[in-house]
Coordinates of C-alpha atoms and ligand atoms in Angstrom, one line a residue:
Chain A
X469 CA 110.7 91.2 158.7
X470 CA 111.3 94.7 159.1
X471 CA 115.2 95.1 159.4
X472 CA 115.3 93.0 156.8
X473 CA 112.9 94.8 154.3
X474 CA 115.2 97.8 154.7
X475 CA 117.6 96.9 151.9
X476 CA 115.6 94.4 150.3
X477 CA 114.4 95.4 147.2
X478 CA 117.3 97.8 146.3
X479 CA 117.9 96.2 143.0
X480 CA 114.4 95.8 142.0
X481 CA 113.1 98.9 143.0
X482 CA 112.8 101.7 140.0
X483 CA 115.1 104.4 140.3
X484 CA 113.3 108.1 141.5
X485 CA 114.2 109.6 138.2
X486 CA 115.4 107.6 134.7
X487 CA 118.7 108.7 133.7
X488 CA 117.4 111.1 130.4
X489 CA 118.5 109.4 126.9
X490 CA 121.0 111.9 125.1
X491 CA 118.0 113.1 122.3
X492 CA 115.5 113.7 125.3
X493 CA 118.9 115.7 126.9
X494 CA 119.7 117.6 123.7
X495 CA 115.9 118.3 123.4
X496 CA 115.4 119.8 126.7
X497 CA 119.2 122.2 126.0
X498 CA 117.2 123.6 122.6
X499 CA 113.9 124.2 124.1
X500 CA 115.6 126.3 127.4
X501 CA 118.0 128.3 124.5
X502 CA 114.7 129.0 123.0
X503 CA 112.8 130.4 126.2
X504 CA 115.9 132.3 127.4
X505 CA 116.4 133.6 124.0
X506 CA 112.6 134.7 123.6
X507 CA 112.7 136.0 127.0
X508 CA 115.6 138.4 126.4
X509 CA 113.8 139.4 122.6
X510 CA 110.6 140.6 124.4
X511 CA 113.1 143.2 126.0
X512 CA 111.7 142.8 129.2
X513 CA 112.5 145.2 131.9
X514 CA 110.7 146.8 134.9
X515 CA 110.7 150.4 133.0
X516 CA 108.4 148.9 129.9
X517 CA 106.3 147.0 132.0
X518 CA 105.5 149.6 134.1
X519 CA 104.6 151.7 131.0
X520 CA 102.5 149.1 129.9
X521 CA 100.7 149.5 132.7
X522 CA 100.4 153.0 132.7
X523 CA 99.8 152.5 128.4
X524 CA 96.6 150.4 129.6
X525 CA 95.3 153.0 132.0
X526 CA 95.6 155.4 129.5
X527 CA 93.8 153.5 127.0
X528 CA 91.1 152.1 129.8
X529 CA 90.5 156.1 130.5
X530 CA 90.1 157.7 127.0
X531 CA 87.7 154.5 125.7
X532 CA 85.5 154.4 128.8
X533 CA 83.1 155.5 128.0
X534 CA 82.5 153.7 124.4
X535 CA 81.6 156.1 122.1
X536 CA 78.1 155.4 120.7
X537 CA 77.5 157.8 118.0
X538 CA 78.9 155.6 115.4
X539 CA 77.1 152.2 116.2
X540 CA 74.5 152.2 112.9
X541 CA 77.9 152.5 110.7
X542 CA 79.8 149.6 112.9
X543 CA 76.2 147.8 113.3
X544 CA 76.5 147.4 109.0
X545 CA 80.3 146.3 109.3
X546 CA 79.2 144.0 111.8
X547 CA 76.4 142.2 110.1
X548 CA 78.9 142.4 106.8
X549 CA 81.3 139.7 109.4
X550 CA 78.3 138.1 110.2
X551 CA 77.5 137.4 107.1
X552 CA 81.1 136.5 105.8
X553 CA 80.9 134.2 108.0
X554 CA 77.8 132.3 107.7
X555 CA 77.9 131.9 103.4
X556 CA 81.8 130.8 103.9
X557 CA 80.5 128.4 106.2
X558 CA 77.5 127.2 104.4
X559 CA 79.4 127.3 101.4
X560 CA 82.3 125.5 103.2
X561 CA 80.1 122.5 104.7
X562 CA 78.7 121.8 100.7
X563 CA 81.9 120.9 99.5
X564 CA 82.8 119.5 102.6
X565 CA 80.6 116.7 102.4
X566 CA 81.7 115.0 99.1
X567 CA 85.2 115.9 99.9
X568 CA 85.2 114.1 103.0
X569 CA 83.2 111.4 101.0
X570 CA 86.3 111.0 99.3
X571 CA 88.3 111.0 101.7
X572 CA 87.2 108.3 103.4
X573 CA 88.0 104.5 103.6
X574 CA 85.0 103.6 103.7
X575 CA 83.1 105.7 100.5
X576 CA 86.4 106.6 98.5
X577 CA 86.2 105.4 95.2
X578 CA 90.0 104.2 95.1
X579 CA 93.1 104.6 97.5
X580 CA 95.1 107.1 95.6
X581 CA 92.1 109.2 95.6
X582 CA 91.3 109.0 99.3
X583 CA 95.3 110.0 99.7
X584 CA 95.5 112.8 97.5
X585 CA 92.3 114.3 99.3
X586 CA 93.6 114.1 102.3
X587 CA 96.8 115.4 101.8
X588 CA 95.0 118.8 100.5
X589 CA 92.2 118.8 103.7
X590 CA 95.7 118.8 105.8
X591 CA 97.7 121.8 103.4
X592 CA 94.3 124.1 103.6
X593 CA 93.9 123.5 107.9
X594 CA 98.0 123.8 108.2
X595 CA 98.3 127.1 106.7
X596 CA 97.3 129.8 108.9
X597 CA 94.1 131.4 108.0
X598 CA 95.6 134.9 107.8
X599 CA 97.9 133.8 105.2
X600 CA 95.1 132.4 103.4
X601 CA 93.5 136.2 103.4
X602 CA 96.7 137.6 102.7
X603 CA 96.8 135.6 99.3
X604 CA 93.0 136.0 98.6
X605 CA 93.0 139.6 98.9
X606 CA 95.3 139.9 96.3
X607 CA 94.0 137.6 94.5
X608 CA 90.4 139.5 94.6
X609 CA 91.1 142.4 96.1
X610 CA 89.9 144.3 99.8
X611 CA 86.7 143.6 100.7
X612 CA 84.2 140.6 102.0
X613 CA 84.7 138.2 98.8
X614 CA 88.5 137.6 100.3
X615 CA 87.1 136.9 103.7
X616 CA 84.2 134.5 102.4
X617 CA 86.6 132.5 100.0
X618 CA 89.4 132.4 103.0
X619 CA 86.2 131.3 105.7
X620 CA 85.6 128.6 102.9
X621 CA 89.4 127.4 102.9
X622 CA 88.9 127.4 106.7
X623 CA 85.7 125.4 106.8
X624 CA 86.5 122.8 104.4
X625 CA 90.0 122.1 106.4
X626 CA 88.1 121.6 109.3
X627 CA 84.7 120.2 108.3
X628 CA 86.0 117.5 105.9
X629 CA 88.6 116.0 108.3
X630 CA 85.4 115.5 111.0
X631 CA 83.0 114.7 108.4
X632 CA 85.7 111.5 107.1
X633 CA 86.4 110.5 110.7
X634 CA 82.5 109.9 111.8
X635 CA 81.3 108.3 107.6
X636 CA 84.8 105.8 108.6
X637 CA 83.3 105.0 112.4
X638 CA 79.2 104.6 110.6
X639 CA 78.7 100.8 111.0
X640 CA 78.9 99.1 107.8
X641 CA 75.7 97.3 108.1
X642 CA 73.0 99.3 107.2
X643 CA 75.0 100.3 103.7
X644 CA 75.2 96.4 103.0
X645 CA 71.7 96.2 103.4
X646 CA 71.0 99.0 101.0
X647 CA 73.5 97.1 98.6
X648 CA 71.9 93.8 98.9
X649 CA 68.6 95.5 97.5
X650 CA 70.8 96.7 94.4
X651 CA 71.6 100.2 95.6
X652 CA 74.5 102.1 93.3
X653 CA 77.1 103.2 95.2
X654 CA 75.2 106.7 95.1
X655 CA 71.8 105.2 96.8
X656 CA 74.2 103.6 99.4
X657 CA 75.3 107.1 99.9
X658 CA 72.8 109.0 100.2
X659 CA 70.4 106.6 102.0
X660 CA 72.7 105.2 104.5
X661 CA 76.3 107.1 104.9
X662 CA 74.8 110.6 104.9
X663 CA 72.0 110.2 107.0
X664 CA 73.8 108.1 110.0
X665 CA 76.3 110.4 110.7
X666 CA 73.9 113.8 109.9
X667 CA 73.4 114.7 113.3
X668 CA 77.3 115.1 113.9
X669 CA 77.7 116.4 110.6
X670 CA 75.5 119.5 112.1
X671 CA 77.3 119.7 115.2
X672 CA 80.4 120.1 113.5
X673 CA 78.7 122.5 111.1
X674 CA 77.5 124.6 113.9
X675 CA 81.3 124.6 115.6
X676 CA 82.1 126.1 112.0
X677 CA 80.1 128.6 112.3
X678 CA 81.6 129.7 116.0
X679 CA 84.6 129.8 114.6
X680 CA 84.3 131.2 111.3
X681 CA 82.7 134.3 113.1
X682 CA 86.1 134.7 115.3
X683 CA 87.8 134.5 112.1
X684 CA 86.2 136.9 110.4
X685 CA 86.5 139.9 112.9
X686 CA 90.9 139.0 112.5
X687 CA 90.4 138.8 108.6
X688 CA 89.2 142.3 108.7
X689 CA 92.6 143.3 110.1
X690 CA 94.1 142.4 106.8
X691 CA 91.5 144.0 104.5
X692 CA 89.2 141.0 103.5
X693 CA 86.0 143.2 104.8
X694 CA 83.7 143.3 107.9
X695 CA 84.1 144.7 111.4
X696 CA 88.0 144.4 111.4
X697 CA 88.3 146.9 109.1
X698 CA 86.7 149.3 111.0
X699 CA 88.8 148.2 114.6
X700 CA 92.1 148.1 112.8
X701 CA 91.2 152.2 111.4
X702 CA 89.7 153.2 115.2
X703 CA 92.7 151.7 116.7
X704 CA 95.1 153.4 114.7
X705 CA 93.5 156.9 114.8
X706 CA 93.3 156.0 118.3
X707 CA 89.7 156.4 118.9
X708 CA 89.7 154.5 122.0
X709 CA 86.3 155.0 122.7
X710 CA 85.1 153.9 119.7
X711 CA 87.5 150.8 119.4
X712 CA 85.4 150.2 122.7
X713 CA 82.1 150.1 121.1
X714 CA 83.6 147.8 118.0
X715 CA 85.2 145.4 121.1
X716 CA 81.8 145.3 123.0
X717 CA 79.4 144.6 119.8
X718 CA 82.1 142.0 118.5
X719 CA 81.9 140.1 121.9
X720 CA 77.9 140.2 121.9
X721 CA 77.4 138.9 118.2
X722 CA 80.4 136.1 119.2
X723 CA 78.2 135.5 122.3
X724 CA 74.7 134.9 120.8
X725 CA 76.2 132.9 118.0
X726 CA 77.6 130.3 120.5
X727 CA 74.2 130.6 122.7
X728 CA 72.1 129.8 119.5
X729 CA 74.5 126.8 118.2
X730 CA 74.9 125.1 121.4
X731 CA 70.7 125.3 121.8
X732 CA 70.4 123.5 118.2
X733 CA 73.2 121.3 119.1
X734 CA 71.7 120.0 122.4
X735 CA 68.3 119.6 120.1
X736 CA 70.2 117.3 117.6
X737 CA 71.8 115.0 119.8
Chain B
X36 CA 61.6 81.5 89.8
X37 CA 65.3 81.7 90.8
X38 CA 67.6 78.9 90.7
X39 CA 70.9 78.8 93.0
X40 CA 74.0 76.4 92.3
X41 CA 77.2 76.6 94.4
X42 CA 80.1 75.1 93.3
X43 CA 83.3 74.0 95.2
X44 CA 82.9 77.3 97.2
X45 CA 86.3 77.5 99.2
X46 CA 87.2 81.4 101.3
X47 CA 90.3 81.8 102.8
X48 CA 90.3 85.3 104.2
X49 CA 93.3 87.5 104.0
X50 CA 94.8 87.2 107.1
X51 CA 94.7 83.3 106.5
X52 CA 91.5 81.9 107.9
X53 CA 89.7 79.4 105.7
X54 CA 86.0 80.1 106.4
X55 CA 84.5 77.6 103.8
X56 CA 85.8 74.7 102.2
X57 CA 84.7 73.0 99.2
X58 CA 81.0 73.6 99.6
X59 CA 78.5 72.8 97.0
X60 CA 75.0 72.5 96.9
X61 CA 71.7 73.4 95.4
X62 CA 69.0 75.2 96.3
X63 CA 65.9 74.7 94.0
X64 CA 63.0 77.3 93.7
X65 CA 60.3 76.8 96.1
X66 CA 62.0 75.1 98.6
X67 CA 62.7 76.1 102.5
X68 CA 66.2 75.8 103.0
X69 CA 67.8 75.6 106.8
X70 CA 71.8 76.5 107.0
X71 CA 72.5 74.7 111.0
X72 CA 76.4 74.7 111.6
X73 CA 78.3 76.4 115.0
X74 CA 79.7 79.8 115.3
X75 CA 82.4 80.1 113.0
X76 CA 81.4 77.5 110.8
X77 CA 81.1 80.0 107.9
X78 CA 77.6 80.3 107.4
X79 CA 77.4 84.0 107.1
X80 CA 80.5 84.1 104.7
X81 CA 78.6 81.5 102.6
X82 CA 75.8 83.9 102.5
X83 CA 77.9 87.4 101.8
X84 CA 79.7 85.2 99.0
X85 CA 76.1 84.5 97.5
X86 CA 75.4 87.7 96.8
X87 CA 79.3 88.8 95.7
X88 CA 79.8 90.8 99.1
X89 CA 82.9 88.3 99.4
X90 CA 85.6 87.3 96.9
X91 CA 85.6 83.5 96.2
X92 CA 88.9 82.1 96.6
X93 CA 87.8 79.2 94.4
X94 CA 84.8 77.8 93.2
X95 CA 81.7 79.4 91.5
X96 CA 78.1 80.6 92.3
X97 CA 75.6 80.4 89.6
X98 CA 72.6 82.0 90.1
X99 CA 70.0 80.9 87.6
X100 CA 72.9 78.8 85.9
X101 CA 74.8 81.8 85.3
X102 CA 78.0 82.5 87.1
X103 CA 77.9 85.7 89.1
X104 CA 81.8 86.6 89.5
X105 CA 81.5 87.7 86.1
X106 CA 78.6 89.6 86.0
X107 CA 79.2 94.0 85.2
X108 CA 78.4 96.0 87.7
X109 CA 75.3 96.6 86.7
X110 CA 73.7 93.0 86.0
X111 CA 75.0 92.3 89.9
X112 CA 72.4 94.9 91.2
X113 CA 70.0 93.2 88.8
X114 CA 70.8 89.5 90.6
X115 CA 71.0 91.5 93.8
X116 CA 67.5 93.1 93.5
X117 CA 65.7 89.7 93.2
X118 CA 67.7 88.4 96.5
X119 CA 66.5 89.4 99.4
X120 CA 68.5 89.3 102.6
X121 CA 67.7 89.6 106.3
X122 CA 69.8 90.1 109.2
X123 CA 70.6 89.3 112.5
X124 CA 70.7 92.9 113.8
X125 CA 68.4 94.2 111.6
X126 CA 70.6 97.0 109.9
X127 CA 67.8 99.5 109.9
X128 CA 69.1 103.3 109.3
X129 CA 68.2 103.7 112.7
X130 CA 67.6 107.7 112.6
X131 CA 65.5 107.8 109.6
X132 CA 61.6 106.8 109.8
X133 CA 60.0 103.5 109.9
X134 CA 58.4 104.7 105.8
X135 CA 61.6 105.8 104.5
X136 CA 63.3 102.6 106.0
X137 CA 60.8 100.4 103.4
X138 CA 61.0 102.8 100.8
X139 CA 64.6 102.1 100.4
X140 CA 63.8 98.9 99.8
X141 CA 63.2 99.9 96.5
X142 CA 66.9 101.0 95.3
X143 CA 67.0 98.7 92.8
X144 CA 64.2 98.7 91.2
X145 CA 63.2 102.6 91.2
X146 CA 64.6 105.0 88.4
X147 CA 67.2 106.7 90.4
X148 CA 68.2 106.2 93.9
X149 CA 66.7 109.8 94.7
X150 CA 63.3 108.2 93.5
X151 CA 63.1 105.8 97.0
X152 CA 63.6 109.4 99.0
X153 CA 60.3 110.6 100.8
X154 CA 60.4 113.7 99.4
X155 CA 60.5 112.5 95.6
X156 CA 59.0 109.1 96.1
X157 CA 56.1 109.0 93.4
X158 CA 52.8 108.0 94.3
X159 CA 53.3 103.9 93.4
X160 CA 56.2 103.4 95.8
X161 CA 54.7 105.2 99.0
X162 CA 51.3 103.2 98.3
X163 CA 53.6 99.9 98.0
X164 CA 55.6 100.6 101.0
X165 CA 52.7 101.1 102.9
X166 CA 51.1 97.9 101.8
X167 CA 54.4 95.8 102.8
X168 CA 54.5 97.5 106.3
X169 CA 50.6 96.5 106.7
X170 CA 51.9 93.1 105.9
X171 CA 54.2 93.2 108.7
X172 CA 51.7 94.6 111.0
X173 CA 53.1 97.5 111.6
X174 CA 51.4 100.1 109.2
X175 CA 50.2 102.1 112.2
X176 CA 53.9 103.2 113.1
X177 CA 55.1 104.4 109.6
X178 CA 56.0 107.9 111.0
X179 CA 58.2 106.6 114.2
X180 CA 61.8 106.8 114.1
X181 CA 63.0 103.0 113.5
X182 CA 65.4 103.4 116.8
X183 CA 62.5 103.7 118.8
X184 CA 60.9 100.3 118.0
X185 CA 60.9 97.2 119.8
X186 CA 63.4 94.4 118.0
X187 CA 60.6 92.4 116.5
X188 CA 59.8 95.4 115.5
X189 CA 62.8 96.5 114.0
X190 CA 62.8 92.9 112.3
X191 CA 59.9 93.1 110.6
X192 CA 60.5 97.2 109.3
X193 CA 63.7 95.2 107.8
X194 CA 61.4 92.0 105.9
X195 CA 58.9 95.2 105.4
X196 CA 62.1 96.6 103.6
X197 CA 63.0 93.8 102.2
X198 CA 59.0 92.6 100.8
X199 CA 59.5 96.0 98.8
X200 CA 61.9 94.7 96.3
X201 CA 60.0 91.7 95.4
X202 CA 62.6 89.4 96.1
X203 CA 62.3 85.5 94.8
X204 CA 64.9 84.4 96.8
X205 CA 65.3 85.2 101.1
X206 CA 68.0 84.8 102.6
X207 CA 67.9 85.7 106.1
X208 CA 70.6 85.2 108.3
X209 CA 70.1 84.1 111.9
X210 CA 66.8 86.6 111.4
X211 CA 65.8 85.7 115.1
X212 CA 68.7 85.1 117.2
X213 CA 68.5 89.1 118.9
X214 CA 65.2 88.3 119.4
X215 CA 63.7 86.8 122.5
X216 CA 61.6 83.6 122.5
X217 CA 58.5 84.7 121.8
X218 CA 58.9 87.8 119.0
X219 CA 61.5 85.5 117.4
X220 CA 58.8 82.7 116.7
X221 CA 56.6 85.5 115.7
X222 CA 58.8 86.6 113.1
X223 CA 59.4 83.4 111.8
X224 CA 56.1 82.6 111.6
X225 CA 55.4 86.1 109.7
X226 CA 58.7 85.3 107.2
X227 CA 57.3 81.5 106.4
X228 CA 53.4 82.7 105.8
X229 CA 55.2 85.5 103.6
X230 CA 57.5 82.8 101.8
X231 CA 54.3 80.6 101.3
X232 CA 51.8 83.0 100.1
X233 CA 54.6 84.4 97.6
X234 CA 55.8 81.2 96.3
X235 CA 59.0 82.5 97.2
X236 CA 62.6 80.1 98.0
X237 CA 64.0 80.5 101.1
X238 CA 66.9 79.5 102.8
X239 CA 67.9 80.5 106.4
X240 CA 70.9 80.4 109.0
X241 CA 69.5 79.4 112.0
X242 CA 70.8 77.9 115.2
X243 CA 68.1 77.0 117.3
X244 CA 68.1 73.2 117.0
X245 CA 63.5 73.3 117.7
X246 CA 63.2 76.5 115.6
X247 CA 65.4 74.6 112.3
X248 CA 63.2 71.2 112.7
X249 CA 60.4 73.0 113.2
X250 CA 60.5 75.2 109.9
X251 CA 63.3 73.3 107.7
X252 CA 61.9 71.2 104.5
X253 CA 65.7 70.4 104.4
X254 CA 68.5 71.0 106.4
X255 CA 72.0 72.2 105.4
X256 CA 74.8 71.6 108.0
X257 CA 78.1 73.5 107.9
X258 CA 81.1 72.4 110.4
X259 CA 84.7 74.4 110.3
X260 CA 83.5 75.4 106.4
X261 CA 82.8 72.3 105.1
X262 CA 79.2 71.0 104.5
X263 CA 78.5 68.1 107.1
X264 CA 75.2 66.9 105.8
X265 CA 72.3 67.9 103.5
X266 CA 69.4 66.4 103.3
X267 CA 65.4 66.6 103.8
X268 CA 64.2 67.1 107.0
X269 CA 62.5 63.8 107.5
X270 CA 65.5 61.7 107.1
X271 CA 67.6 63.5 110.4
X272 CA 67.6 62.1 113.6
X273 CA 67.9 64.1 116.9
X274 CA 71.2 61.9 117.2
X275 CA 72.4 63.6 113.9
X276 CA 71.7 67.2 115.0
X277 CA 73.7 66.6 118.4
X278 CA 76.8 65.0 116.2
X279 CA 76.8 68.8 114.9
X280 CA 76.9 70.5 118.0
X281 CA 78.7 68.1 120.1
X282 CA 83.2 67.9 119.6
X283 CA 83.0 64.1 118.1
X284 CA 86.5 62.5 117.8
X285 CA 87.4 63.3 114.4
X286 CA 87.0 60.0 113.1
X287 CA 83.3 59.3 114.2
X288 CA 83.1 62.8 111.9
X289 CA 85.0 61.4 109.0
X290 CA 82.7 58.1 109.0
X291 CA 79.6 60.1 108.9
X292 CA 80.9 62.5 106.0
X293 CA 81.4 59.6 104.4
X294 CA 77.9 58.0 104.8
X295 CA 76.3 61.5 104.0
X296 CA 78.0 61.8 100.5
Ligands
ADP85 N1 86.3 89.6 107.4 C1 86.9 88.5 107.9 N2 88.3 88.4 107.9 C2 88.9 87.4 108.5 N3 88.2 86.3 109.0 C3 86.9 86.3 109.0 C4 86.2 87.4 108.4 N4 84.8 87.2 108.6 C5 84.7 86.0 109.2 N5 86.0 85.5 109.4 C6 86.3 84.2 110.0 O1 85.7 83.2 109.1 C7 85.1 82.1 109.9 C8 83.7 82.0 109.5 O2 83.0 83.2 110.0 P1 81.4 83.4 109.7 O3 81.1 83.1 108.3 O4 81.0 84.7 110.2 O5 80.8 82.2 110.6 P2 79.3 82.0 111.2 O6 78.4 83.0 110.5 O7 79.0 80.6 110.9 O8 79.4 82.2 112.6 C9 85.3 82.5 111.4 O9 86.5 81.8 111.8 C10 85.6 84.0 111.3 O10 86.4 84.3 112.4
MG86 MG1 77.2 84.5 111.3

């Protein structure tokens, strides 16, 4: 048995590695290019990352400590993001809803319309949200309204698209029973759809929020209002130490949102 | 009182499968209608193409005389309104309350849809929803979420639901067959005193051979879509029931189709 199990299954046992197909080959050439290329742009060398070591210290030194004299001014800036970011949101999830109502297989009121709405859900989450800021600003100008409208564009990219995947997975029951009592479409809705899949329609809400806050301390590094405004200017004057101060108050906001949302969240489910 | 005619009702589904064929039959007001047939035999396409929830492939269904494939929109929910159906899983909304689960009941009957909500429900329609959930029994749990119910429960929240838009015709489809023994006789004890004391027509999928014979004024048997037998209760042997569960040689089948029509 066992001298004879030695070249026994030579044909039938797979190979250690396939041989690659020629696009997965190709593929693999491109990607490596890429890396090397990238590699050699960064202009890596022991010199600058030595410096940036030494850069880092040097920043670490002159913030610590974070400068406090200035927190009532940052505290308003902050509360502006805050705030940014909570009516974008809110304002977000309302159109959300009937968007994703639309949408959806399941509530759409015809297949070209479901299409069309999707297609625009996926153009406002595939363009980056800075971009979205870039254009609003200069559509309204510096200042908070360009963050809340790009936090909107944000919201509704992300809140639709979860909002249509859980009204397609409700069970279809529950509306049928609504219809066979002579609900309109909008009673079958509203009675059944909306609140079936409410709970995770405020999860998902709630995630919005989490994020929308992240957002809106970058958007301020483009002018649309709130606390990056006031890091982008401390950074640049290099007032380390009060950068510091913005960095620490950003991170504790960012921190008690998430705390808050996850308590509701666990409540809901 | 509401009339029901079917006519040559044949469903071939899209994907091929023909669920009913040729089915006609009457159902006349007043009367207490069991549907008997296998799994698969169509019963609950017959039911959905009742109430227009299914596209006939041919054939018609006239509900008092009229034909409801070309009814608008808006006379369907009319027809709809005074058919009332009940299901095998109940199809509560199972994260809303017990109330607001019988106040929907009255979509098609109140002024707007927003009318059968809680919060704008006027005074009439929360007194009347209470009253059909006293009927069930089950008054006394109005405020409980409807997932945290028993399934007899649940059923009778859904003929609660389903009391509350005055129906004149039931049809209830397999209403006990989550159900164990016991709260499945009690609810069809409950929907039969409600039938009687309404004067209401009822007609009901069942496949408990003792539960049909023991409710049935007339029995309506379905086999691979067609319609086996129909007649009154009295004239069915135990030996005719088995023939419907039991895989007869075709011919024994065909003779008794014969016989029946
Ligand atoms: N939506 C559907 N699409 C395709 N076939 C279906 C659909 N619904 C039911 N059927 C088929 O039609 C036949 C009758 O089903 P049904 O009316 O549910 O039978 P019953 O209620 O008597 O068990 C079955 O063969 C079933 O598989
Ligand atoms: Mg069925």
């Amino acid at each position: 048995m066992a001298d004879q199990g030695k070249d026994r299954w030579q044909e039938e046992m797979p190979a250690r590695a396939k041989r690659p197909s020629l696009g997965g080959f190709l593929l693999t050439v491109v990607v490596v290019a890429f890396l090397f290329s990238g590699l050699a742009g960064a202009n890596l060398s022991v010199d600058r990352l030595f410096d940036g070591v030494l850069n880092l210290g040097h920043f670490t030194m002159q913030a610590v400590p974070p400068d406090t004299s200035r927190v009532p001014h940052v505290l308003g800036a902050i509360v502006e993001t805050f705030e940014i970011a909570l009516v974008g949101t809110a304002f977000g999830v309302m159109i959300s809803l009937p968007v994703a109502l639309l949408a959806s297989t399941n509530t759409s009121p015809h297949p070209v319309v479901r299409t069309v709405t999707r297609g625009v859900v996926s153009m406002l989450r595939t363009v980056p949200e800075l971009i979205w800021a870039l254009v609003f600003v200069i559509a309204v100008g510096l200042g908070p309204l360009a963050g809340i409208l790009t936090i909107i564009i944000d919201t509704i990219g992300f809140c639709a698209r979860f909002f249509s995947e859980r009204i397609e997975e409700i069970r279809k029951g529950p509306s049928q029973a609504l219809e066979s009592t002579g609900a309109t479409q909008f009673g079958i809705i509203a009675g059944s759809v909306v609140p079936a899949g409410f709970p995770s329609f405020v999860g998902t809400s709630l995630f919005a929020v989490e994020k929308a806050i992240r957002s809106a301390v970058i958007l301020g590094l483009v002018g649309a209002g709130g606390i990056g405004v006031e890091l982008n200017t401390a950074m640049s004057m290099r007032m380390f130490d009060e950068a510091l101060m913005i960095i620490i108050l950003i991170l504790i906001v960012v921190i008690t949102v998430e705390q808050i949302s996850t308590r509701i969240r666990k409540k809901i489910i | 009182m509401i009339s029901l005619d079917v006519a040559q009702l044949s469903k071939v589904y899209p994907d091929g499968t023909t669920a009913l064929k040729d089915v006609s039959f009457q159902v006349n007001p007043g009367e207490a209608v069991v549907l008997l047939g296998h799994n698969g035999s169509g019963k609950s396409t017959l039911f959905r193409s009742i109430t227009n929830f299914e596209q006939l492939t041919s054939g018609e269904v006239f509900i008092d005389g009229e034909p409801i494939q070309s009814l608008s929109k808006r006379k369907m929910r009319l027809v709809r309104k005074r058919i009332g159906m009940v299901f095998q899983d109940f199809n509560l909304i199972y994260n809303l309350s017990v109330f607001q689960n019988v106040l929907f009941g009255a979509m098609g009957q109140a002024k707007t849809s927003l009318h059968t909500f809680n919060w704008f429900a006027p005074k009439n329609l929360r007194m009347k929803a209470m009253e059909c959930l006293d009927r069930v029994g089950l008054a006394h749990l109005a405020n409980r979420r409807a997932d945290a119910l028993s399934g007899g429960q649940q059923q009778r929240v859904a003929i609660a639901r389903m009391l509350m838009q005055d129906p004149e015709l039931i049809l209830a489809d397999e209403p006990i067959a989550s159900l164990d023994p016991k709260a499945g006789r009690e609810v069809m004890d409950l929907l039969w005193e409600i039938v009687r004391e309404r004067a209401l027509t009822v007609f009901c999928i069942l496949h408990q051979m003792d539960v049909a014979k023991e409710y049935g004024e007339r029995i309506l048997a379905l086999k691979n879509g067609r319609l086996l037998f129909d007649r009154p209760m009295q004239e069915i042997s135990d030996e005719t029931l088995s023939l419907l569960y039991e895989q007869k040689d075709a011919a024994k089948l065909a003779s008794y189709e014969e016989a029946g029509a």
